[in-house]
Amino acid sequence: MTLMADANGIEIAYDKFGAPQDRPLLLIMGLGSQLVHWDDEFCELLARRGHHVVRFDNRDVGLSTHFPEAGVPDLNSGTAAPYLLSDMAADAAGLMDALGWPAAHVLGVSMGGMIAQALAIAHPDRVLTLTSIMSTPSPEAGPPTPEAMAALFSPPAPDRQTAIEWARGVGTLAERGRNS
């Protein structure tokens, strides 16, 4: 069941797994991905291993607060973004406050890894461990390939079958990248 929390002046949608007395683990998903991209079985496995798992929708995603007036970002325009990774890290810290967590283990994927790193920089005392998957510490590490950028910024699928086909294509793209 999805819950809502006031965090950093916005509403954050989240789910939780496991017992509140267990080790807190905050899962941060990447660009445009909803909390449900953290598979239920994966979250349940982490909970069975002694974690109180929370996954959430970042701002502008899923059931969390949206900012339609900000428009769709154009990463190639050079214009200032309406909010930054540091704002999203503050959202995560605000969610931890709402949960009563003084600190947590933090796992982020892709842009979620960048948010997790920003959280650790801004609030080092709140991050017990940091796991950053498929992410980067800096743009200087090198840009993503044009194919990866196209996959990341493709429009949402209009229906389930199209979404399945898109996900299979992204998997094929990732496999090609590992084999090159």
JSON list of C-alpha atoms in Angstrom, two decimals:
[
{"chain": "A", "resi": 1, "resn": "MET", "atom": "CA", "xyz": [0.00, 0.00, 0.00]},
{"chain": "A", "resi": 2, "resn": "THR", "atom": "CA", "xyz": [1.41, 3.37, -1.01]},
{"chain": "A", "resi": 3, "resn": "LEU", "atom": "CA", "xyz": [1.72, 5.92, 1.80]},
{"chain": "A", "resi": 4, "resn": "MET", "atom": "CA", "xyz": [2.29, 9.68, 1.64]},
{"chain": "A", "resi": 5, "resn": "ALA", "atom": "CA", "xyz": [4.73, 11.82, 3.63]},
{"chain": "A", "resi": 6, "resn": "ASP", "atom": "CA", "xyz": [5.32, 15.56, 3.89]},
{"chain": "A", "resi": 7, "resn": "ALA", "atom": "CA", "xyz": [8.99, 15.97, 3.04]},
{"chain": "A", "resi": 8, "resn": "ASN", "atom": "CA", "xyz": [10.93, 19.11, 2.13]},
{"chain": "A", "resi": 9, "resn": "GLY", "atom": "CA", "xyz": [7.71, 21.01, 1.50]},
{"chain": "A", "resi": 10, "resn": "ILE", "atom": "CA", "xyz": [6.24, 18.45, -0.93]},
{"chain": "A", "resi": 11, "resn": "GLU", "atom": "CA", "xyz": [4.33, 15.16, -0.80]},
{"chain": "A", "resi": 12, "resn": "ILE", "atom": "CA", "xyz": [6.41, 12.01, -1.29]},
{"chain": "A", "resi": 13, "resn": "ALA", "atom": "CA", "xyz": [4.75, 8.68, -2.09]},
{"chain": "A", "resi": 14, "resn": "TYR", "atom": "CA", "xyz": [6.42, 5.66, -0.55]},
{"chain": "A", "resi": 15, "resn": "ASP", "atom": "CA", "xyz": [6.03, 1.97, 0.30]},
{"chain": "A", "resi": 16, "resn": "LYS", "atom": "CA", "xyz": [7.67, 0.06, 3.11]},
{"chain": "A", "resi": 17, "resn": "PHE", "atom": "CA", "xyz": [8.66, -3.56, 3.69]},
{"chain": "A", "resi": 18, "resn": "GLY", "atom": "CA", "xyz": [9.87, -5.30, 6.84]},
{"chain": "A", "resi": 19, "resn": "ALA", "atom": "CA", "xyz": [9.76, -4.44, 10.49]},
{"chain": "A", "resi": 20, "resn": "PRO", "atom": "CA", "xyz": [10.32, -0.87, 11.75]},
{"chain": "A", "resi": 21, "resn": "GLN", "atom": "CA", "xyz": [12.92, -2.08, 14.27]},
{"chain": "A", "resi": 22, "resn": "ASP", "atom": "CA", "xyz": [15.10, -3.54, 11.48]},
{"chain": "A", "resi": 23, "resn": "ARG", "atom": "CA", "xyz": [18.01, -1.75, 9.76]},
{"chain": "A", "resi": 24, "resn": "PRO", "atom": "CA", "xyz": [16.64, 1.18, 7.70]},
{"chain": "A", "resi": 25, "resn": "LEU", "atom": "CA", "xyz": [17.29, 0.95, 3.95]},
{"chain": "A", "resi": 26, "resn": "LEU", "atom": "CA", "xyz": [16.22, 3.75, 1.60]},
{"chain": "A", "resi": 27, "resn": "LEU", "atom": "CA", "xyz": [15.91, 2.83, -2.09]},
{"chain": "A", "resi": 28, "resn": "ILE", "atom": "CA", "xyz": [16.17, 5.71, -4.59]},
{"chain": "A", "resi": 29, "resn": "MET", "atom": "CA", "xyz": [15.14, 5.03, -8.19]},
{"chain": "A", "resi": 30, "resn": "GLY", "atom": "CA", "xyz": [16.46, 6.84, -11.26]},
{"chain": "A", "resi": 31, "resn": "LEU", "atom": "CA", "xyz": [15.16, 9.32, -13.79]},
{"chain": "A", "resi": 32, "resn": "GLY", "atom": "CA", "xyz": [11.42, 9.13, -14.31]},
{"chain": "A", "resi": 33, "resn": "SER", "atom": "CA", "xyz": [11.11, 5.72, -12.67]},
{"chain": "A", "resi": 34, "resn": "GLN", "atom": "CA", "xyz": [8.39, 5.05, -10.13]},
{"chain": "A", "resi": 35, "resn": "LEU", "atom": "CA", "xyz": [8.90, 3.25, -6.84]},
{"chain": "A", "resi": 36, "resn": "VAL", "atom": "CA", "xyz": [7.37, 0.11, -8.36]},
{"chain": "A", "resi": 37, "resn": "HIS", "atom": "CA", "xyz": [10.53, -0.29, -10.45]},
{"chain": "A", "resi": 38, "resn": "TRP", "atom": "CA", "xyz": [12.00, -1.67, -7.23]},
{"chain": "A", "resi": 39, "resn": "ASP", "atom": "CA", "xyz": [10.48, -5.12, -7.59]},
{"chain": "A", "resi": 40, "resn": "ASP", "atom": "CA", "xyz": [8.30, -6.28, -4.69]},
{"chain": "A", "resi": 41, "resn": "GLU", "atom": "CA", "xyz": [10.19, -9.59, -4.45]},
{"chain": "A", "resi": 42, "resn": "PHE", "atom": "CA", "xyz": [13.52, -7.75, -4.24]},
{"chain": "A", "resi": 43, "resn": "CYS", "atom": "CA", "xyz": [12.18, -5.48, -1.48]},
{"chain": "A", "resi": 44, "resn": "GLU", "atom": "CA", "xyz": [10.75, -8.50, 0.38]},
{"chain": "A", "resi": 45, "resn": "LEU", "atom": "CA", "xyz": [14.10, -10.31, 0.10]},
{"chain": "A", "resi": 46, "resn": "LEU", "atom": "CA", "xyz": [15.90, -7.31, 1.61]},
{"chain": "A", "resi": 47, "resn": "ALA", "atom": "CA", "xyz": [13.30, -7.20, 4.40]},
{"chain": "A", "resi": 48, "resn": "ARG", "atom": "CA", "xyz": [13.78, -10.91, 5.12]},
{"chain": "A", "resi": 49, "resn": "ARG", "atom": "CA", "xyz": [17.49, -10.16, 5.46]},
{"chain": "A", "resi": 50, "resn": "GLY", "atom": "CA", "xyz": [16.82, -7.74, 8.30]},
{"chain": "A", "resi": 51, "resn": "HIS", "atom": "CA", "xyz": [16.12, -4.41, 6.60]},
{"chain": "A", "resi": 52, "resn": "HIS", "atom": "CA", "xyz": [13.21, -2.02, 7.02]},
{"chain": "A", "resi": 53, "resn": "VAL", "atom": "CA", "xyz": [12.98, -1.11, 3.32]},
{"chain": "A", "resi": 54, "resn": "VAL", "atom": "CA", "xyz": [11.43, 2.10, 1.99]},
{"chain": "A", "resi": 55, "resn": "ARG", "atom": "CA", "xyz": [11.11, 2.82, -1.73]},
{"chain": "A", "resi": 56, "resn": "PHE", "atom": "CA", "xyz": [9.67, 6.11, -2.95]},
{"chain": "A", "resi": 57, "resn": "ASP", "atom": "CA", "xyz": [8.66, 8.18, -5.95]},
{"chain": "A", "resi": 58, "resn": "ASN", "atom": "CA", "xyz": [10.97, 11.13, -6.53]},
{"chain": "A", "resi": 59, "resn": "ARG", "atom": "CA", "xyz": [9.39, 14.53, -7.13]},
{"chain": "A", "resi": 60, "resn": "ASP", "atom": "CA", "xyz": [7.72, 14.77, -10.55]},
{"chain": "A", "resi": 61, "resn": "VAL", "atom": "CA", "xyz": [7.28, 10.99, -10.64]},
{"chain": "A", "resi": 62, "resn": "GLY", "atom": "CA", "xyz": [4.38, 8.67, -9.86]},
{"chain": "A", "resi": 63, "resn": "LEU", "atom": "CA", "xyz": [2.23, 9.78, -6.93]},
{"chain": "A", "resi": 64, "resn": "SER", "atom": "CA", "xyz": [4.67, 12.33, -5.47]},
{"chain": "A", "resi": 65, "resn": "THR", "atom": "CA", "xyz": [4.24, 16.08, -6.03]},
{"chain": "A", "resi": 66, "resn": "HIS", "atom": "CA", "xyz": [4.53, 17.12, -9.68]},
{"chain": "A", "resi": 67, "resn": "PHE", "atom": "CA", "xyz": [5.76, 20.45, -11.01]},
{"chain": "A", "resi": 68, "resn": "PRO", "atom": "CA", "xyz": [3.93, 20.86, -14.34]},
{"chain": "A", "resi": 69, "resn": "GLU", "atom": "CA", "xyz": [4.82, 24.56, -14.52]},
{"chain": "A", "resi": 70, "resn": "ALA", "atom": "CA", "xyz": [8.50, 23.54, -14.79]},
{"chain": "A", "resi": 71, "resn": "GLY", "atom": "CA", "xyz": [7.85, 21.81, -18.13]},
{"chain": "A", "resi": 72, "resn": "VAL", "atom": "CA", "xyz": [9.81, 18.88, -19.52]},
{"chain": "A", "resi": 73, "resn": "PRO", "atom": "CA", "xyz": [13.56, 19.36, -19.06]},
{"chain": "A", "resi": 74, "resn": "ASP", "atom": "CA", "xyz": [15.76, 19.70, -22.12]},
{"chain": "A", "resi": 75, "resn": "LEU", "atom": "CA", "xyz": [19.22, 18.59, -21.08]},
{"chain": "A", "resi": 76, "resn": "ASN", "atom": "CA", "xyz": [20.72, 19.99, -24.26]},
{"chain": "A", "resi": 77, "resn": "SER", "atom": "CA", "xyz": [19.30, 23.51, -23.93]},
{"chain": "A", "resi": 78, "resn": "GLY", "atom": "CA", "xyz": [21.76, 24.85, -21.38]},
{"chain": "A", "resi": 79, "resn": "THR", "atom": "CA", "xyz": [18.92, 26.46, -19.42]},
{"chain": "A", "resi": 80, "resn": "ALA", "atom": "CA", "xyz": [18.80, 26.18, -15.65]},
{"chain": "A", "resi": 81, "resn": "ALA", "atom": "CA", "xyz": [16.89, 23.21, -14.27]},
{"chain": "A", "resi": 82, "resn": "PRO", "atom": "CA", "xyz": [13.84, 24.04, -12.12]},
{"chain": "A", "resi": 83, "resn": "TYR", "atom": "CA", "xyz": [15.34, 21.94, -9.32]},
{"chain": "A", "resi": 84, "resn": "LEU", "atom": "CA", "xyz": [18.62, 20.17, -8.69]},
{"chain": "A", "resi": 85, "resn": "LEU", "atom": "CA", "xyz": [19.91, 16.85, -7.38]},
{"chain": "A", "resi": 86, "resn": "SER", "atom": "CA", "xyz": [20.50, 18.64, -4.08]},
{"chain": "A", "resi": 87, "resn": "ASP", "atom": "CA", "xyz": [16.75, 19.42, -3.91]},
{"chain": "A", "resi": 88, "resn": "MET", "atom": "CA", "xyz": [15.98, 15.75, -4.53]},
{"chain": "A", "resi": 89, "resn": "ALA", "atom": "CA", "xyz": [18.52, 14.74, -1.86]},
{"chain": "A", "resi": 90, "resn": "ALA", "atom": "CA", "xyz": [16.72, 17.13, 0.52]},
{"chain": "A", "resi": 91, "resn": "ASP", "atom": "CA", "xyz": [13.47, 15.32, -0.40]},
{"chain": "A", "resi": 92, "resn": "ALA", "atom": "CA", "xyz": [15.08, 12.01, 0.61]},
{"chain": "A", "resi": 93, "resn": "ALA", "atom": "CA", "xyz": [16.33, 13.53, 3.90]},
{"chain": "A", "resi": 94, "resn": "GLY", "atom": "CA", "xyz": [12.83, 14.91, 4.51]},
{"chain": "A", "resi": 95, "resn": "LEU", "atom": "CA", "xyz": [11.34, 11.48, 3.93]},
{"chain": "A", "resi": 96, "resn": "MET", "atom": "CA", "xyz": [13.83, 10.04, 6.44]},
{"chain": "A", "resi": 97, "resn": "ASP", "atom": "CA", "xyz": [12.67, 12.72, 8.90]},
{"chain": "A", "resi": 98, "resn": "ALA", "atom": "CA", "xyz": [9.02, 11.78, 8.31]},
{"chain": "A", "resi": 99, "resn": "LEU", "atom": "CA", "xyz": [9.91, 8.12, 8.90]},
{"chain": "A", "resi": 100, "resn": "GLY", "atom": "CA", "xyz": [11.74, 8.98, 12.14]},
{"chain": "A", "resi": 101, "resn": "TRP", "atom": "CA", "xyz": [15.03, 7.69, 10.73]},
{"chain": "A", "resi": 102, "resn": "PRO", "atom": "CA", "xyz": [18.08, 9.53, 12.05]},
{"chain": "A", "resi": 103, "resn": "ALA", "atom": "CA", "xyz": [20.21, 7.59, 9.51]},
{"chain": "A", "resi": 104, "resn": "ALA", "atom": "CA", "xyz": [19.82, 4.82, 6.94]},
{"chain": "A", "resi": 105, "resn": "HIS", "atom": "CA", "xyz": [21.62, 2.61, 4.49]},
{"chain": "A", "resi": 106, "resn": "VAL", "atom": "CA", "xyz": [21.01, 4.20, 1.08]},
{"chain": "A", "resi": 107, "resn": "LEU", "atom": "CA", "xyz": [20.90, 2.46, -2.30]},
{"chain": "A", "resi": 108, "resn": "GLY", "atom": "CA", "xyz": [20.38, 4.41, -5.53]},
{"chain": "A", "resi": 109, "resn": "VAL", "atom": "CA", "xyz": [20.19, 3.37, -9.17]},
{"chain": "A", "resi": 110, "resn": "SER", "atom": "CA", "xyz": [21.21, 5.62, -12.07]},
{"chain": "A", "resi": 111, "resn": "MET", "atom": "CA", "xyz": [20.08, 9.17, -11.24]},
{"chain": "A", "resi": 112, "resn": "GLY", "atom": "CA", "xyz": [18.96, 7.72, -7.90]},
{"chain": "A", "resi": 113, "resn": "GLY", "atom": "CA", "xyz": [22.63, 6.93, -7.27]},
{"chain": "A", "resi": 114, "resn": "MET", "atom": "CA", "xyz": [23.48, 10.56, -7.95]},
{"chain": "A", "resi": 115, "resn": "ILE", "atom": "CA", "xyz": [20.73, 11.65, -5.52]},
{"chain": "A", "resi": 116, "resn": "ALA", "atom": "CA", "xyz": [22.11, 9.20, -2.94]},
{"chain": "A", "resi": 117, "resn": "GLN", "atom": "CA", "xyz": [25.60, 10.68, -3.38]},
{"chain": "A", "resi": 118, "resn": "ALA", "atom": "CA", "xyz": [24.21, 14.21, -2.97]},
{"chain": "A", "resi": 119, "resn": "LEU", "atom": "CA", "xyz": [22.43, 13.03, 0.20]},
{"chain": "A", "resi": 120, "resn": "ALA", "atom": "CA", "xyz": [25.69, 11.60, 1.57]},
{"chain": "A", "resi": 121, "resn": "ILE", "atom": "CA", "xyz": [27.56, 14.84, 0.79]},
{"chain": "A", "resi": 122, "resn": "ALA", "atom": "CA", "xyz": [24.91, 17.11, 2.34]},
{"chain": "A", "resi": 123, "resn": "HIS", "atom": "CA", "xyz": [24.10, 14.83, 5.29]},
{"chain": "A", "resi": 124, "resn": "PRO", "atom": "CA", "xyz": [27.05, 12.47, 5.91]},
{"chain": "A", "resi": 125, "resn": "ASP", "atom": "CA", "xyz": [25.78, 11.63, 9.39]},
{"chain": "A", "resi": 126, "resn": "ARG", "atom": "CA", "xyz": [22.49, 10.36, 7.94]},
{"chain": "A", "resi": 127, "resn": "VAL", "atom": "CA", "xyz": [23.97, 7.86, 5.45]},
{"chain": "A", "resi": 128, "resn": "LEU", "atom": "CA", "xyz": [25.22, 4.67, 7.13]},
{"chain": "A", "resi": 129, "resn": "THR", "atom": "CA", "xyz": [26.33, 3.10, 3.85]},
{"chain": "A", "resi": 130, "resn": "LEU", "atom": "CA", "xyz": [26.00, 4.22, 0.24]},
{"chain": "A", "resi": 131, "resn": "THR", "atom": "CA", "xyz": [25.47, 1.88, -2.69]},
{"chain": "A", "resi": 132, "resn": "SER", "atom": "CA", "xyz": [25.35, 3.61, -6.07]},
{"chain": "A", "resi": 133, "resn": "ILE", "atom": "CA", "xyz": [24.46, 1.37, -9.01]},
{"chain": "A", "resi": 134, "resn": "MET", "atom": "CA", "xyz": [24.73, 2.30, -12.70]},
{"chain": "A", "resi": 135, "resn": "SER", "atom": "CA", "xyz": [25.50, 5.87, -11.70]},
{"chain": "A", "resi": 136, "resn": "THR", "atom": "CA", "xyz": [28.28, 8.41, -11.88]},
{"chain": "A", "resi": 137, "resn": "PRO", "atom": "CA", "xyz": [29.95, 10.71, -9.37]},
{"chain": "A", "resi": 138, "resn": "SER", "atom": "CA", "xyz": [30.41, 13.50, -11.90]},
{"chain": "A", "resi": 139, "resn": "PRO", "atom": "CA", "xyz": [29.62, 14.53, -15.48]},
{"chain": "A", "resi": 140, "resn": "GLU", "atom": "CA", "xyz": [33.39, 14.52, -16.04]},
{"chain": "A", "resi": 141, "resn": "ALA", "atom": "CA", "xyz": [33.26, 10.72, -15.83]},
{"chain": "A", "resi": 142, "resn": "GLY", "atom": "CA", "xyz": [31.91, 10.79, -19.37]},
{"chain": "A", "resi": 143, "resn": "PRO", "atom": "CA", "xyz": [28.52, 11.16, -20.98]},
{"chain": "A", "resi": 144, "resn": "PRO", "atom": "CA", "xyz": [26.15, 8.31, -21.73]},
{"chain": "A", "resi": 145, "resn": "THR", "atom": "CA", "xyz": [26.03, 7.01, -25.26]},
{"chain": "A", "resi": 146, "resn": "PRO", "atom": "CA", "xyz": [23.51, 8.53, -27.69]},
{"chain": "A", "resi": 147, "resn": "GLU", "atom": "CA", "xyz": [21.58, 5.23, -27.60]},
{"chain": "A", "resi": 148, "resn": "ALA", "atom": "CA", "xyz": [21.36, 5.35, -23.82]},
{"chain": "A", "resi": 149, "resn": "MET", "atom": "CA", "xyz": [20.21, 8.98, -23.89]},
{"chain": "A", "resi": 150, "resn": "ALA", "atom": "CA", "xyz": [17.54, 8.11, -26.45]},
{"chain": "A", "resi": 151, "resn": "ALA", "atom": "CA", "xyz": [16.30, 5.27, -24.23]},
{"chain": "A", "resi": 152, "resn": "LEU", "atom": "CA", "xyz": [16.26, 7.48, -21.12]},
{"chain": "A", "resi": 153, "resn": "PHE", "atom": "CA", "xyz": [14.34, 10.30, -22.77]},
{"chain": "A", "resi": 154, "resn": "SER", "atom": "CA", "xyz": [11.91, 8.37, -24.91]},
{"chain": "A", "resi": 155, "resn": "PRO", "atom": "CA", "xyz": [8.25, 9.26, -24.35]},
{"chain": "A", "resi": 156, "resn": "PRO", "atom": "CA", "xyz": [6.20, 7.08, -22.01]},
{"chain": "A", "resi": 157, "resn": "ALA", "atom": "CA", "xyz": [4.64, 4.00, -23.52]},
{"chain": "A", "resi": 158, "resn": "PRO", "atom": "CA", "xyz": [0.93, 4.43, -24.30]},
{"chain": "A", "resi": 159, "resn": "ASP", "atom": "CA", "xyz": [0.06, 0.88, -23.26]},
{"chain": "A", "resi": 160, "resn": "ARG", "atom": "CA", "xyz": [1.37, -2.24, -21.53]},
{"chain": "A", "resi": 161, "resn": "GLN", "atom": "CA", "xyz": [2.54, -4.08, -24.66]},
{"chain": "A", "resi": 162, "resn": "THR", "atom": "CA", "xyz": [4.52, -1.08, -25.88]},
{"chain": "A", "resi": 163, "resn": "ALA", "atom": "CA", "xyz": [6.10, -0.73, -22.43]},
{"chain": "A", "resi": 164, "resn": "ILE", "atom": "CA", "xyz": [7.15, -4.40, -22.51]},
{"chain": "A", "resi": 165, "resn": "GLU", "atom": "CA", "xyz": [8.66, -3.99, -25.98]},
{"chain": "A", "resi": 166, "resn": "TRP", "atom": "CA", "xyz": [10.49, -0.83, -24.87]},
{"chain": "A", "resi": 167, "resn": "ALA", "atom": "CA", "xyz": [11.91, -2.59, -21.77]},
{"chain": "A", "resi": 168, "resn": "ARG", "atom": "CA", "xyz": [13.12, -5.49, -23.90]},
{"chain": "A", "resi": 169, "resn": "GLY", "atom": "CA", "xyz": [14.82, -3.03, -26.25]},
{"chain": "A", "resi": 170, "resn": "VAL", "atom": "CA", "xyz": [16.57, -1.28, -23.35]},
{"chain": "A", "resi": 171, "resn": "GLY", "atom": "CA", "xyz": [17.75, -4.68, -22.09]},
{"chain": "A", "resi": 172, "resn": "THR", "atom": "CA", "xyz": [19.15, -5.48, -25.51]},
{"chain": "A", "resi": 173, "resn": "LEU", "atom": "CA", "xyz": [20.88, -2.09, -25.58]},
{"chain": "A", "resi": 174, "resn": "ALA", "atom": "CA", "xyz": [22.44, -2.77, -22.16]},
{"chain": "A", "resi": 175, "resn": "GLU", "atom": "CA", "xyz": [23.61, -6.21, -23.25]},
{"chain": "A", "resi": 176, "resn": "ARG", "atom": "CA", "xyz": [25.27, -4.72, -26.36]},
{"chain": "A", "resi": 177, "resn": "GLY", "atom": "CA", "xyz": [27.03, -2.18, -24.13]},
{"chain": "A", "resi": 178, "resn": "ARG", "atom": "CA", "xyz": [28.43, -4.91, -21.86]},
{"chain": "A", "resi": 179, "resn": "ASN", "atom": "CA", "xyz": [29.73, -6.88, -24.83]},
{"chain": "A", "resi": 180, "resn": "SER", "atom": "CA", "xyz": [31.47, -3.98, -26.59]}
]
